[in-house]
mmCIF file of C-alpha atoms in Angstrom:
data_model
loop_
_atom_site.group_PDB
_atom_site.id
_atom_site.type_symbol
_atom_site.label_atom_id
_atom_site.label_comp_id
_atom_site.label_asym_id
_atom_site.label_seq_id
_atom_site.Cartn_x
_atom_site.Cartn_y
_atom_site.Cartn_z
ATOM 1 C CA MET A 1 59.173 -30.395 25.240
ATOM 2 C CA ARG A 2 55.596 -31.799 25.256
ATOM 3 C CA GLY A 3 54.755 -31.414 21.392
ATOM 4 C CA GLY A 4 51.578 -29.769 22.049
ATOM 5 C CA GLY A 5 53.703 -26.634 22.489
ATOM 6 C CA LEU A 6 55.616 -26.466 19.786
ATOM 7 C CA TRP A 7 52.976 -24.288 17.546
ATOM 8 C CA GLN A 8 52.319 -21.552 20.356
ATOM 9 C CA LEU A 9 56.469 -21.696 20.835
ATOM 10 C CA GLY A 10 56.999 -21.295 17.496
ATOM 11 C CA LEU A 11 54.521 -18.110 16.861
ATOM 12 C CA SER A 12 55.875 -16.826 20.169
ATOM 13 C CA ILE A 13 59.121 -16.959 18.234
ATOM 14 C CA THR A 14 58.380 -15.571 14.848
ATOM 15 C CA ARG A 15 57.131 -12.850 16.878
ATOM 16 C CA ARG A 16 59.930 -11.960 18.832
ATOM 17 C CA LEU A 17 62.161 -12.662 15.981
ATOM 18 C CA ALA A 18 60.380 -9.780 14.609
ATOM 19 C CA GLN A 19 60.107 -7.845 17.520
ATOM 20 C CA THR A 20 63.799 -8.261 19.300
ATOM 21 C CA ASP A 21 67.146 -8.663 19.307
ATOM 22 C CA LYS A 22 67.490 -11.839 17.690
ATOM 23 C CA LYS A 23 70.815 -12.690 19.791
ATOM 24 C CA ALA A 24 68.768 -12.479 23.256
ATOM 25 C CA VAL A 25 65.858 -14.476 21.875
ATOM 26 C CA GLY A 26 68.551 -17.033 20.630
ATOM 27 C CA ARG A 27 70.146 -17.062 24.291
ATOM 28 C CA ARG A 28 66.827 -17.740 25.818
ATOM 29 C CA TYR A 29 65.483 -20.388 23.486
ATOM 30 C CA PHE A 30 68.714 -21.755 22.408
ATOM 31 C CA ALA A 31 70.935 -22.268 25.650
ATOM 32 C CA SER A 32 71.092 -25.808 25.957
ATOM 33 C CA GLU A 33 71.966 -26.256 22.487
ATOM 34 C CA ALA A 34 75.642 -27.837 23.014
ATOM 35 C CA GLU A 35 73.674 -30.242 25.058
ATOM 36 C CA LEU A 36 71.525 -31.317 22.096
ATOM 37 C CA LYS A 37 71.735 -34.148 19.767
ATOM 38 C CA LYS A 38 71.781 -32.971 16.225
ATOM 39 C CA THR A 39 70.701 -34.780 12.986
ATOM 40 C CA VAL A 40 72.795 -35.048 9.707
ATOM 41 C CA LEU A 41 71.036 -32.296 8.290
ATOM 42 C CA TYR A 42 71.378 -29.576 11.237
ATOM 43 C CA ASP A 43 73.851 -27.504 8.942
ATOM 44 C CA PHE A 44 71.541 -28.176 6.007
ATOM 45 C CA HIS A 45 68.389 -26.358 8.278
ATOM 46 C CA VAL A 46 70.761 -23.366 9.785
ATOM 47 C CA ALA A 47 72.083 -22.620 6.109
ATOM 48 C CA ASN A 48 68.101 -22.417 5.069
ATOM 49 C CA GLY A 49 67.007 -20.190 7.948
ATOM 50 C CA GLY A 50 65.962 -23.562 10.351
ATOM 51 C CA LYS A 51 64.678 -21.619 13.574
ATOM 52 C CA MET A 52 66.287 -24.210 15.681
ATOM 53 C CA VAL A 53 64.412 -24.935 19.104
ATOM 54 C CA PRO A 54 65.562 -27.990 22.165
ATOM 55 C CA PHE A 55 62.965 -30.977 21.123
ATOM 56 C CA ALA A 56 62.995 -34.668 22.528
ATOM 57 C CA GLY A 57 66.824 -34.086 23.483
ATOM 58 C CA TRP A 58 67.805 -32.666 20.042
ATOM 59 C CA SER A 59 68.023 -29.244 17.472
ATOM 60 C CA MET A 60 65.459 -29.154 15.166
ATOM 61 C CA PRO A 61 63.947 -26.658 13.278
ATOM 62 C CA ILE A 62 60.279 -25.414 14.486
ATOM 63 C CA GLN A 63 60.225 -23.365 11.369
ATOM 64 C CA TYR A 64 62.363 -21.933 8.621
ATOM 65 C CA LYS A 65 61.462 -18.375 6.798
ATOM 66 C CA ASP A 66 58.115 -19.390 6.203
ATOM 67 C CA SER A 67 55.610 -18.656 8.927
ATOM 68 C CA ILE A 68 54.317 -21.668 10.360
ATOM 69 C CA MET A 69 50.679 -20.792 9.172
ATOM 70 C CA GLU A 70 51.891 -20.508 5.554
ATOM 71 C CA SER A 71 53.964 -23.496 6.001
ATOM 72 C CA THR A 72 50.417 -25.400 6.659
ATOM 73 C CA VAL A 73 49.164 -24.134 3.792
ATOM 74 C CA ASN A 74 51.661 -25.282 1.649
ATOM 75 C CA CYS A 75 52.028 -28.454 2.481
ATOM 76 C CA ARG A 76 48.031 -29.216 1.612
ATOM 77 C CA GLN A 77 48.591 -26.588 -1.981
ATOM 78 C CA ASN A 78 52.237 -28.133 -2.798
ATOM 79 C CA GLY A 79 54.103 -30.173 -0.701
ATOM 80 C CA SER A 80 56.755 -30.448 2.845
ATOM 81 C CA LEU A 81 59.858 -32.055 3.621
ATOM 82 C CA PHE A 82 60.413 -32.642 7.327
ATOM 83 C CA ASP A 83 63.656 -33.915 8.590
ATOM 84 C CA VAL A 84 62.529 -36.273 11.096
ATOM 85 C CA SER A 85 65.603 -38.539 12.108
ATOM 86 C CA HIS A 86 65.550 -37.660 15.733
ATOM 87 C CA MET A 87 62.604 -40.531 15.460
ATOM 88 C CA CYS A 88 64.060 -44.282 16.117
ATOM 89 C CA GLY A 89 63.393 -46.854 14.026
ATOM 90 C CA PHE A 90 64.805 -50.132 14.038
ATOM 91 C CA SER A 91 64.147 -54.065 12.891
ATOM 92 C CA LEU A 92 63.423 -57.387 14.803
ATOM 93 C CA LYS A 93 64.846 -60.375 12.813
ATOM 94 C CA GLY A 94 63.644 -63.994 13.429
ATOM 95 C CA LYS A 95 61.885 -66.557 12.804
ATOM 96 C CA ASP A 96 59.784 -65.488 16.438
ATOM 97 C CA CYS A 97 60.112 -62.254 15.247
ATOM 98 C CA VAL A 98 55.921 -61.783 14.904
ATOM 99 C CA PRO A 99 54.561 -63.619 17.975
ATOM 100 C CA PHE A 100 57.585 -61.622 20.354
ATOM 101 C CA LEU A 101 55.861 -58.714 18.265
ATOM 102 C CA GLU A 102 52.499 -59.621 19.401
ATOM 103 C CA LYS A 103 53.135 -59.858 22.404
ATOM 104 C CA LEU A 104 53.474 -56.227 23.026
ATOM 105 C CA VAL A 105 51.053 -54.364 20.674
ATOM 106 C CA ILE A 106 47.743 -54.613 19.720
ATOM 107 C CA ALA A 107 48.475 -54.889 16.232
ATOM 108 C CA ASP A 108 47.862 -58.706 14.177
ATOM 109 C CA VAL A 109 50.422 -58.449 13.251
ATOM 110 C CA ALA A 110 50.626 -62.309 11.622
ATOM 111 C CA ALA A 111 48.142 -60.977 9.811
ATOM 112 C CA LEU A 112 50.174 -58.431 7.648
ATOM 113 C CA ALA A 113 51.042 -59.255 4.022
ATOM 114 C CA PRO A 114 54.904 -58.864 3.380
ATOM 115 C CA GLY A 115 55.633 -55.114 2.499
ATOM 116 C CA THR A 116 52.413 -53.438 4.358
ATOM 117 C CA GLY A 117 52.066 -51.708 7.789
ATOM 118 C CA THR A 118 49.967 -50.889 10.026
ATOM 119 C CA LEU A 119 49.936 -47.698 12.918
ATOM 120 C CA THR A 120 49.352 -49.605 16.287
ATOM 121 C CA VAL A 121 50.055 -49.129 20.190
ATOM 122 C CA PHE A 122 52.846 -50.636 22.445
ATOM 123 C CA THR A 123 50.876 -51.351 26.023
ATOM 124 C CA ASN A 124 51.879 -51.750 29.261
ATOM 125 C CA GLU A 125 50.049 -54.298 31.613
ATOM 126 C CA LYS A 126 47.264 -51.879 32.587
ATOM 127 C CA GLY A 127 46.116 -51.245 29.346
ATOM 128 C CA GLY A 128 47.993 -47.568 28.938
ATOM 129 C CA ALA A 129 50.349 -46.344 25.953
ATOM 130 C CA ILE A 130 53.614 -47.225 26.336
ATOM 131 C CA ASP A 131 53.816 -45.007 22.168
ATOM 132 C CA ASP A 132 52.487 -45.421 19.094
ATOM 133 C CA SER A 133 54.410 -46.370 16.603
ATOM 134 C CA VAL A 134 54.135 -47.339 12.591
ATOM 135 C CA ILE A 135 55.025 -51.164 12.451
ATOM 136 C CA THR A 136 55.697 -52.901 9.205
ATOM 137 C CA LYS A 137 56.321 -56.831 7.837
ATOM 138 C CA VAL A 138 59.539 -56.247 5.703
ATOM 139 C CA THR A 139 58.900 -60.576 5.597
ATOM 140 C CA ASP A 140 57.442 -63.140 7.968
ATOM 141 C CA ASP A 141 61.212 -62.826 9.906
ATOM 142 C CA HIS A 142 61.868 -59.211 9.341
ATOM 143 C CA MET A 143 60.313 -56.181 11.181
ATOM 144 C CA TYR A 144 60.613 -52.695 10.570
ATOM 145 C CA ILE A 145 59.599 -50.294 13.522
ATOM 146 C CA VAL A 146 59.109 -46.459 14.317
ATOM 147 C CA VAL A 147 59.075 -44.926 17.825
ATOM 148 C CA ASN A 148 58.922 -41.689 18.630
ATOM 149 C CA ALA A 149 61.902 -39.647 19.897
ATOM 150 C CA GLY A 150 60.464 -38.849 23.099
ATOM 151 C CA CYS A 151 59.610 -42.391 24.152
ATOM 152 C CA ARG A 152 62.754 -44.153 22.596
ATOM 153 C CA ASP A 153 64.680 -44.612 25.856
ATOM 154 C CA LYS A 154 61.392 -46.109 27.828
ATOM 155 C CA ASP A 155 60.477 -48.155 24.738
ATOM 156 C CA LEU A 156 63.633 -49.648 23.618
ATOM 157 C CA ALA A 157 64.204 -50.290 27.355
ATOM 158 C CA HIS A 158 60.968 -52.059 27.590
ATOM 159 C CA ILE A 159 61.107 -54.031 24.066
ATOM 160 C CA GLU A 160 64.400 -55.595 25.869
ATOM 161 C CA ALA A 161 63.663 -56.044 28.682
ATOM 162 C CA HIS A 162 60.515 -58.654 27.385
ATOM 163 C CA MET A 163 63.112 -59.981 24.575
ATOM 164 C CA LYS A 164 65.573 -61.212 27.232
ATOM 165 C CA SER A 165 63.079 -63.407 28.661
ATOM 166 C CA PHE A 166 61.228 -64.285 25.316
ATOM 167 C CA LYS A 167 64.725 -65.709 24.340
ATOM 168 C CA ALA A 168 65.636 -67.603 27.507
ATOM 169 C CA LYS A 169 62.416 -69.577 26.359
ATOM 170 C CA GLY A 170 63.759 -70.376 23.493
ATOM 171 C CA GLY A 171 61.855 -67.538 21.229
ATOM 172 C CA ASP A 172 64.172 -66.446 17.814
ATOM 173 C CA VAL A 173 64.296 -62.656 17.736
ATOM 174 C CA SER A 174 67.158 -60.673 17.352
ATOM 175 C CA TRP A 175 66.709 -56.652 16.600
ATOM 176 C CA HIS A 176 69.425 -53.822 15.298
ATOM 177 C CA ILE A 177 68.539 -50.290 15.888
ATOM 178 C CA HIS A 178 68.821 -47.739 12.728
ATOM 179 C CA ASP A 179 70.796 -45.346 13.733
ATOM 180 C CA GLU A 180 73.293 -45.097 11.020
ATOM 181 C CA ARG A 181 69.833 -44.170 8.977
ATOM 182 C CA SER A 182 67.979 -40.767 8.938
ATOM 183 C CA LEU A 183 64.310 -40.551 7.806
ATOM 184 C CA LEU A 184 62.293 -38.278 5.777
ATOM 185 C CA ALA A 185 59.145 -37.260 5.830
ATOM 186 C CA LEU A 186 57.805 -35.955 1.938
ATOM 187 C CA GLN A 187 54.251 -34.885 2.033
ATOM 188 C CA GLY A 188 51.488 -33.257 0.230
ATOM 189 C CA PRO A 189 49.994 -33.788 -3.872
ATOM 190 C CA LEU A 190 54.083 -33.341 -4.958
ATOM 191 C CA ALA A 191 55.874 -35.988 -2.991
ATOM 192 C CA ALA A 192 54.703 -38.309 -5.371
ATOM 193 C CA PRO A 193 55.273 -36.987 -8.369
ATOM 194 C CA VAL A 194 58.646 -35.374 -7.020
ATOM 195 C CA LEU A 195 60.069 -38.703 -5.752
ATOM 196 C CA GLN A 196 59.072 -40.590 -8.833
ATOM 197 C CA HIS A 197 61.405 -38.422 -10.330
ATOM 198 C CA LEU A 198 64.285 -39.636 -8.226
ATOM 199 C CA THR A 199 63.463 -43.725 -8.600
ATOM 200 C CA LYS A 200 62.962 -46.677 -10.982
ATOM 201 C CA GLU A 201 60.298 -47.762 -8.320
ATOM 202 C CA ASP A 202 56.739 -47.300 -9.811
ATOM 203 C CA LEU A 203 55.008 -45.274 -7.247
ATOM 204 C CA SER A 204 51.631 -45.433 -8.384
ATOM 205 C CA LYS A 205 51.846 -48.920 -7.237
ATOM 206 C CA VAL A 206 52.424 -48.184 -4.043
ATOM 207 C CA TYR A 207 49.603 -47.672 -1.691
ATOM 208 C CA PHE A 208 48.991 -45.979 1.474
ATOM 209 C CA GLY A 209 50.762 -48.367 3.935
ATOM 210 C CA GLU A 210 53.019 -50.135 2.413
ATOM 211 C CA PHE A 211 56.591 -50.547 2.398
ATOM 212 C CA ARG A 212 59.539 -50.826 -0.171
ATOM 213 C CA ILE A 213 63.477 -51.433 -0.091
ATOM 214 C CA THR A 214 64.822 -49.491 -3.686
ATOM 215 C CA ASP A 215 67.202 -46.860 -4.356
ATOM 216 C CA ILE A 216 66.392 -43.207 -4.534
ATOM 217 C CA ASN A 217 68.873 -40.640 -6.043
ATOM 218 C CA GLY A 218 71.280 -43.870 -5.864
ATOM 219 C CA ALA A 219 70.965 -44.361 -2.007
ATOM 220 C CA HIS A 220 69.375 -47.882 -0.799
ATOM 221 C CA CYS A 221 66.645 -46.121 0.938
ATOM 222 C CA PHE A 222 63.283 -47.894 2.797
ATOM 223 C CA ILE A 223 60.493 -46.288 1.845
ATOM 224 C CA THR A 224 56.970 -46.367 3.837
ATOM 225 C CA ARG A 225 53.388 -44.297 1.868
ATOM 226 C CA THR A 226 52.475 -42.879 5.145
ATOM 227 C CA GLY A 227 52.809 -39.449 7.035
ATOM 228 C CA TYR A 228 51.324 -37.374 10.128
ATOM 229 C CA THR A 229 49.732 -34.979 8.442
ATOM 230 C CA GLY A 230 46.570 -36.259 6.694
ATOM 231 C CA GLU A 231 48.371 -35.845 2.677
ATOM 232 C CA ASP A 232 49.850 -38.530 0.761
ATOM 233 C CA GLY A 233 53.421 -39.095 1.074
ATOM 234 C CA PHE A 234 56.057 -40.901 2.227
ATOM 235 C CA GLU A 235 58.761 -41.696 5.182
ATOM 236 C CA ILE A 236 61.673 -42.462 3.916
ATOM 237 C CA SER A 237 65.010 -44.041 5.798
ATOM 238 C CA VAL A 238 68.216 -43.142 3.787
ATOM 239 C CA PRO A 239 71.735 -44.210 5.089
ATOM 240 C CA SER A 240 72.764 -40.665 6.815
ATOM 241 C CA GLU A 241 75.773 -40.399 4.592
ATOM 242 C CA ASN A 242 73.179 -39.836 1.881
ATOM 243 C CA ALA A 243 70.554 -37.602 3.989
ATOM 244 C CA VAL A 244 71.450 -33.858 2.745
ATOM 245 C CA ASP A 245 72.161 -35.098 -1.085
ATOM 246 C CA LEU A 246 68.295 -36.541 -1.069
ATOM 247 C CA ALA A 247 66.645 -33.691 0.519
ATOM 248 C CA LYS A 248 68.523 -31.490 -1.615
ATOM 249 C CA ALA A 249 67.507 -33.452 -4.590
ATOM 250 C CA ILE A 250 64.085 -33.553 -3.398
ATOM 251 C CA LEU A 251 64.065 -29.687 -3.380
ATOM 252 C CA GLU A 252 65.082 -29.120 -6.379
ATOM 253 C CA LYS A 253 62.780 -31.724 -8.286
ATOM 254 C CA SER A 254 59.977 -30.071 -7.120
ATOM 255 C CA GLU A 255 61.236 -26.754 -8.514
ATOM 256 C CA GLY A 256 60.706 -24.660 -5.243
ATOM 257 C CA LYS A 257 56.871 -25.599 -4.618
ATOM 258 C CA VAL A 258 58.127 -28.482 -2.336
ATOM 259 C CA ARG A 259 59.246 -26.459 1.018
ATOM 260 C CA LEU A 260 61.361 -27.519 3.892
ATOM 261 C CA THR A 261 58.844 -27.351 7.254
ATOM 262 C CA GLY A 262 59.454 -27.855 10.730
ATOM 263 C CA LEU A 263 58.052 -29.074 13.837
ATOM 264 C CA GLY A 264 55.738 -25.984 14.266
ATOM 265 C CA ALA A 265 53.494 -27.000 10.943
ATOM 266 C CA ARG A 266 54.193 -30.786 11.535
ATOM 267 C CA ASP A 267 52.149 -30.162 14.687
ATOM 268 C CA SER A 268 49.058 -28.209 12.963
ATOM 269 C CA LEU A 269 48.750 -30.629 9.954
ATOM 270 C CA ARG A 270 48.567 -33.629 12.330
ATOM 271 C CA LEU A 271 45.923 -31.750 14.597
ATOM 272 C CA GLU A 272 43.732 -30.747 11.651
ATOM 273 C CA ALA A 273 44.096 -34.350 10.533
ATOM 274 C CA GLY A 274 42.594 -35.099 13.894
ATOM 275 C CA LEU A 275 46.038 -37.884 14.772
ATOM 276 C CA CYS A 276 46.903 -38.207 18.024
ATOM 277 C CA LEU A 277 50.848 -36.816 19.884
ATOM 278 C CA TYR A 278 51.985 -38.663 22.256
ATOM 279 C CA GLY A 279 52.791 -36.912 25.285
ATOM 280 C CA ASN A 280 49.303 -34.822 24.679
ATOM 281 C CA ASP A 281 46.927 -36.859 23.481
ATOM 282 C CA MET A 282 48.163 -40.544 24.369
ATOM 283 C CA GLU A 283 50.084 -40.864 27.625
ATOM 284 C CA GLN A 284 50.576 -44.048 29.721
ATOM 285 C CA HIS A 285 47.451 -43.946 31.740
ATOM 286 C CA ILE A 286 45.377 -43.940 28.129
ATOM 287 C CA THR A 287 44.017 -47.073 26.875
ATOM 288 C CA PRO A 288 44.214 -47.293 22.788
ATOM 289 C CA VAL A 289 40.239 -47.486 23.120
ATOM 290 C CA GLU A 290 39.599 -44.292 25.318
ATOM 291 C CA ALA A 291 42.173 -42.542 22.286
ATOM 292 C CA GLY A 292 39.355 -44.096 20.290
ATOM 293 C CA LEU A 293 41.615 -46.336 18.536
ATOM 294 C CA ASN A 294 39.400 -49.273 18.116
ATOM 295 C CA TRP A 295 40.245 -50.099 14.555
ATOM 296 C CA ALA A 296 43.874 -50.518 15.285
ATOM 297 C CA ILE A 297 42.942 -53.813 17.634
ATOM 298 C CA GLY A 298 42.708 -56.411 15.150
ATOM 299 C CA LYS A 299 39.954 -58.449 14.987
ATOM 300 C CA ARG A 300 41.877 -62.068 16.094
ATOM 301 C CA ARG A 301 43.576 -59.957 18.863
ATOM 302 C CA LYS A 302 39.885 -58.379 20.222
ATOM 303 C CA ALA A 303 38.846 -62.335 19.755
ATOM 304 C CA GLU A 304 42.018 -64.387 21.890
ATOM 305 C CA GLY A 305 44.002 -61.206 23.021
ATOM 306 C CA GLY A 306 47.932 -62.298 24.458
ATOM 307 C CA PHE A 307 49.115 -58.352 24.590
ATOM 308 C CA LEU A 308 49.818 -56.782 27.333
ATOM 309 C CA GLY A 309 46.941 -54.752 29.405
ATOM 310 C CA ALA A 310 44.297 -57.290 27.479
ATOM 311 C CA GLU A 311 42.119 -57.663 29.885
ATOM 312 C CA VAL A 312 41.418 -53.846 30.350
ATOM 313 C CA ILE A 313 41.399 -53.291 26.625
ATOM 314 C CA LEU A 314 38.792 -56.057 26.120
ATOM 315 C CA LYS A 315 36.388 -55.267 28.532
ATOM 316 C CA GLN A 316 36.563 -51.781 27.576
ATOM 317 C CA LEU A 317 35.553 -52.862 24.423
ATOM 318 C CA ALA A 318 33.131 -54.907 25.755
ATOM 319 C CA GLU A 319 31.518 -52.464 27.902
ATOM 320 C CA GLY A 320 32.877 -48.879 26.616
ATOM 321 C CA PRO A 321 35.071 -46.768 27.939
ATOM 322 C CA LYS A 322 34.578 -44.590 30.500
ATOM 323 C CA ILE A 323 36.125 -41.204 28.532
ATOM 324 C CA ARG A 324 36.794 -40.702 25.330
ATOM 325 C CA LEU A 325 38.797 -38.667 22.753
ATOM 326 C CA VAL A 326 36.688 -36.311 20.956
ATOM 327 C CA GLY A 327 37.736 -33.484 18.301
ATOM 328 C CA PHE A 328 36.246 -29.644 19.325
ATOM 329 C CA SER A 329 35.594 -26.472 17.031
ATOM 330 C CA SER A 330 35.381 -23.580 19.490
ATOM 331 C CA THR A 331 34.943 -19.543 19.405
ATOM 332 C CA GLY A 332 37.189 -17.242 21.435
ATOM 333 C CA PRO A 333 41.228 -17.638 21.781
ATOM 334 C CA PRO A 334 42.501 -21.027 20.266
ATOM 335 C CA PRO A 335 42.315 -23.964 23.373
ATOM 336 C CA ARG A 336 44.867 -25.151 24.723
ATOM 337 C CA SER A 337 46.494 -28.630 26.584
ATOM 338 C CA HIS A 338 44.610 -28.682 29.736
ATOM 339 C CA SER A 339 41.710 -26.323 28.913
ATOM 340 C CA GLU A 340 39.025 -27.647 30.998
ATOM 341 C CA ILE A 341 35.670 -29.052 29.286
ATOM 342 C CA GLN A 342 32.435 -28.168 30.725
ATOM 343 C CA ASP A 343 29.145 -29.039 29.814
ATOM 344 C CA GLU A 344 26.153 -26.259 29.204
ATOM 345 C CA LYS A 345 25.520 -26.058 33.477
ATOM 346 C CA GLY A 346 29.384 -25.518 33.777
ATOM 347 C CA THR A 347 29.986 -28.572 35.319
ATOM 348 C CA SER A 348 33.538 -30.035 34.391
ATOM 349 C CA ILE A 349 33.320 -33.084 32.163
ATOM 350 C CA GLY A 350 36.993 -33.060 30.757
ATOM 351 C CA GLU A 351 39.957 -31.499 29.449
ATOM 352 C CA ILE A 352 41.745 -30.645 25.893
ATOM 353 C CA THR A 353 45.073 -32.145 24.822
ATOM 354 C CA SER A 354 45.664 -30.613 21.728
ATOM 355 C CA GLY A 355 44.423 -27.112 20.238
ATOM 356 C CA GLY A 356 45.357 -24.457 18.106
ATOM 357 C CA PHE A 357 43.993 -21.951 15.131
ATOM 358 C CA SER A 358 43.646 -24.253 12.190
ATOM 359 C CA PRO A 359 45.349 -22.577 9.041
ATOM 360 C CA CYS A 360 43.568 -24.250 6.447
ATOM 361 C CA LEU A 361 40.082 -23.859 8.275
ATOM 362 C CA LYS A 362 40.517 -20.434 9.782
ATOM 363 C CA LYS A 363 38.944 -21.620 12.608
ATOM 364 C CA ASN A 364 39.596 -23.072 16.305
ATOM 365 C CA ILE A 365 40.362 -26.477 16.474
ATOM 366 C CA ALA A 366 40.824 -28.768 19.655
ATOM 367 C CA MET A 367 41.317 -32.600 20.431
ATOM 368 C CA GLY A 368 40.346 -33.903 24.553
ATOM 369 C CA TYR A 369 38.987 -36.445 26.730
ATOM 370 C CA VAL A 370 35.251 -36.094 28.227
ATOM 371 C CA LYS A 371 32.931 -38.664 29.828
ATOM 372 C CA SER A 372 30.893 -40.910 27.738
ATOM 373 C CA GLY A 373 28.103 -39.727 26.921
ATOM 374 C CA PHE A 374 29.363 -36.110 26.059
ATOM 375 C CA HIS A 375 31.469 -37.468 23.080
ATOM 376 C CA LYS A 376 29.074 -37.684 20.226
ATOM 377 C CA ALA A 377 29.088 -34.862 17.209
ATOM 378 C CA GLY A 378 26.936 -32.043 18.082
ATOM 379 C CA THR A 379 27.026 -31.989 21.703
ATOM 380 C CA LYS A 380 27.730 -28.373 22.685
ATOM 381 C CA ALA A 381 30.107 -27.566 25.594
ATOM 382 C CA LYS A 382 32.076 -24.788 27.019
ATOM 383 C CA ILE A 383 35.942 -24.265 26.977
ATOM 384 C CA LEU A 384 37.847 -22.488 29.807
ATOM 385 C CA VAL A 385 40.843 -20.070 28.017
ATOM 386 C CA ARG A 386 42.987 -18.305 30.791
ATOM 387 C CA GLY A 387 40.118 -18.447 33.315
ATOM 388 C CA LYS A 388 36.981 -17.148 30.568
ATOM 389 C CA ALA A 389 34.550 -19.718 29.267
ATOM 390 C CA TYR A 390 33.733 -19.984 25.025
ATOM 391 C CA ASP A 391 30.971 -22.059 23.009
ATOM 392 C CA GLY A 392 32.949 -25.206 21.863
ATOM 393 C CA VAL A 393 31.385 -28.207 20.037
ATOM 394 C CA VAL A 394 31.897 -31.888 19.019
ATOM 395 C CA THR A 395 33.416 -32.138 15.688
ATOM 396 C CA LYS A 396 33.813 -35.342 13.949
ATOM 397 C CA LYS A 397 37.911 -36.013 13.230
ATOM 398 C CA PRO A 398 39.647 -35.444 11.324
ATOM 399 C CA PHE A 399 38.742 -31.767 10.656
ATOM 400 C CA VAL A 400 40.439 -31.633 7.334
ATOM 401 C CA PRO A 401 39.817 -34.615 4.627
ATOM 402 C CA THR A 402 42.498 -36.953 4.398
ATOM 403 C CA LYS A 403 44.278 -37.868 0.522
ATOM 404 C CA TYR A 404 46.101 -41.100 1.584
ATOM 405 C CA TYR A 405 46.638 -42.957 -1.468
ATOM 406 C CA LYS A 406 44.719 -45.985 -1.628
ATOM 407 C CA PRO A 407 43.429 -48.390 -4.656
ATOM 408 C CA SER A 408 40.283 -46.801 -6.086
#
């Protein structure tokens, strides 16, 4: 399932569960349940009212007892706990792990200080995005990387093929896929105060994008101060045998204010924060420049290249791309993925890639690609929803201000 349908599916399930026989709905949406992988928190989700749906080969909660609207607002006001164990974390090790990774991503990996990370993109030979990823330099000979669940197989195959070639030439790099670990994302204004109850690590000294290996609730964890909501928060890699206990402890320490939150609200939160969803806003034929991720290309990499597709990407940086990802606000029904974008004369200029009704702003928001020249904030457009044109306007992202914890 493409992620842009999550929000819509969640709303559909909510309506149907309220109106019809729950068993019939269950058969329709959960028919392939037996074939799906389950995280170690599966039973915990079900016990807490999680509505499970297929996502990237996994059975994942799209929502709990709260509506997606309520969950989205609560994350920004208090906090949310997400199970993101379907995502794939792995480590690269060896004295050449940094130069190896730099052949595959656009980031200046060498310039990262130990204990810091960044968003990056794995590119193909044409400069297109194979996946977006958060990479962290643990030490100069250890990189920790998290890739998207839906891209796991192709990402690992791509990396392995290049690793074999690199090692055949004498390069020192190996890897370990952390299938023994689970991943929790704690997001929102209460994330740090709640997590501080469970660790001796002084979280006030861990800033956005920074990484620590530390004990949390008695378990040996990797924590990164990052997330996918625009809020302050942490992604916590925890040994799978400790994951349920950690989730329970976080909820308990928050006194009910941090709530379990599903993929439906995660989608609305990331859209409000103007963050790309791979498979919707980024794909193999879209470059980081077209996706507005110029800032993620390291300064040295812009000068030297040295990554797959560098020739295409550096040319776009010099000349400008032909299409650009922009934000929109609009009237009428919320735009959805593949809604056509037209100029005021009715000429097609692009397509929506993600859209919906913002629970926090109480209005329609969307992202989509338009021809260069139509990308400036304030540009008026028409967005087609079910064959009818509605007024739209190019709007700066993020739609909701980000609250990342950075040094003052």
